[in-house]
């Protein structure tokens, strides 16, 4: 059995920063019902 090597702390930080830099807004829509999950909109900025 094989396992992926864990990211170093600095690598994790850079991955999170690169993902967050493109996120313009992520509103939550609690008024939308009928799902087990909270509906979230995601607007990206490129």
Coordinates of C-alpha atoms in Angstrom, one line a residue:
X1 CA 0.0 0.0 0.0
X2 CA 1.3 3.5 -0.8
X3 CA 0.6 6.9 0.7
X4 CA 1.1 10.4 -0.6
X5 CA 3.8 12.3 1.1
X6 CA 2.5 15.1 3.3
X7 CA 3.0 18.7 2.2
X8 CA 5.5 20.8 4.1
X9 CA 3.9 23.6 6.1
X10 CA 5.1 26.3 3.7
X11 CA 3.8 24.3 0.7
X12 CA 0.3 24.1 2.4
X13 CA 0.4 27.8 3.0
X14 CA 1.2 28.6 -0.6
X15 CA -1.5 26.3 -1.9
X16 CA -4.1 28.0 0.3
X17 CA -2.9 31.5 -0.7
X18 CA -3.1 30.6 -4.4
X19 CA -6.6 29.3 -4.0
X20 CA -7.7 32.3 -1.9
X21 CA -6.2 34.9 -4.2
X22 CA -8.8 34.0 -7.0
X23 CA -11.8 34.0 -4.7
X24 CA -13.7 37.3 -5.0
X25 CA -16.7 36.3 -2.8
X26 CA -18.3 33.1 -1.4
X27 CA -21.8 34.0 -0.2
X28 CA -23.8 31.5 1.8
X29 CA -27.5 31.2 0.9
X30 CA -29.4 30.0 4.0
X31 CA -32.8 30.7 2.4
X32 CA -32.2 27.8 -0.1
X33 CA -33.5 24.6 1.6
X34 CA -33.9 21.0 0.7
X35 CA -30.2 20.0 0.9
X36 CA -28.0 18.4 3.5
X37 CA -25.4 21.0 2.7
X38 CA -25.4 24.8 3.0
X39 CA -25.5 26.2 -0.6
X40 CA -22.6 28.5 -1.3
X41 CA -22.0 30.7 -4.3
X42 CA -18.4 31.1 -5.5
X43 CA -17.3 34.1 -7.6
X44 CA -13.7 33.9 -8.8
X45 CA -11.6 36.8 -10.0
X46 CA -9.0 36.2 -12.7

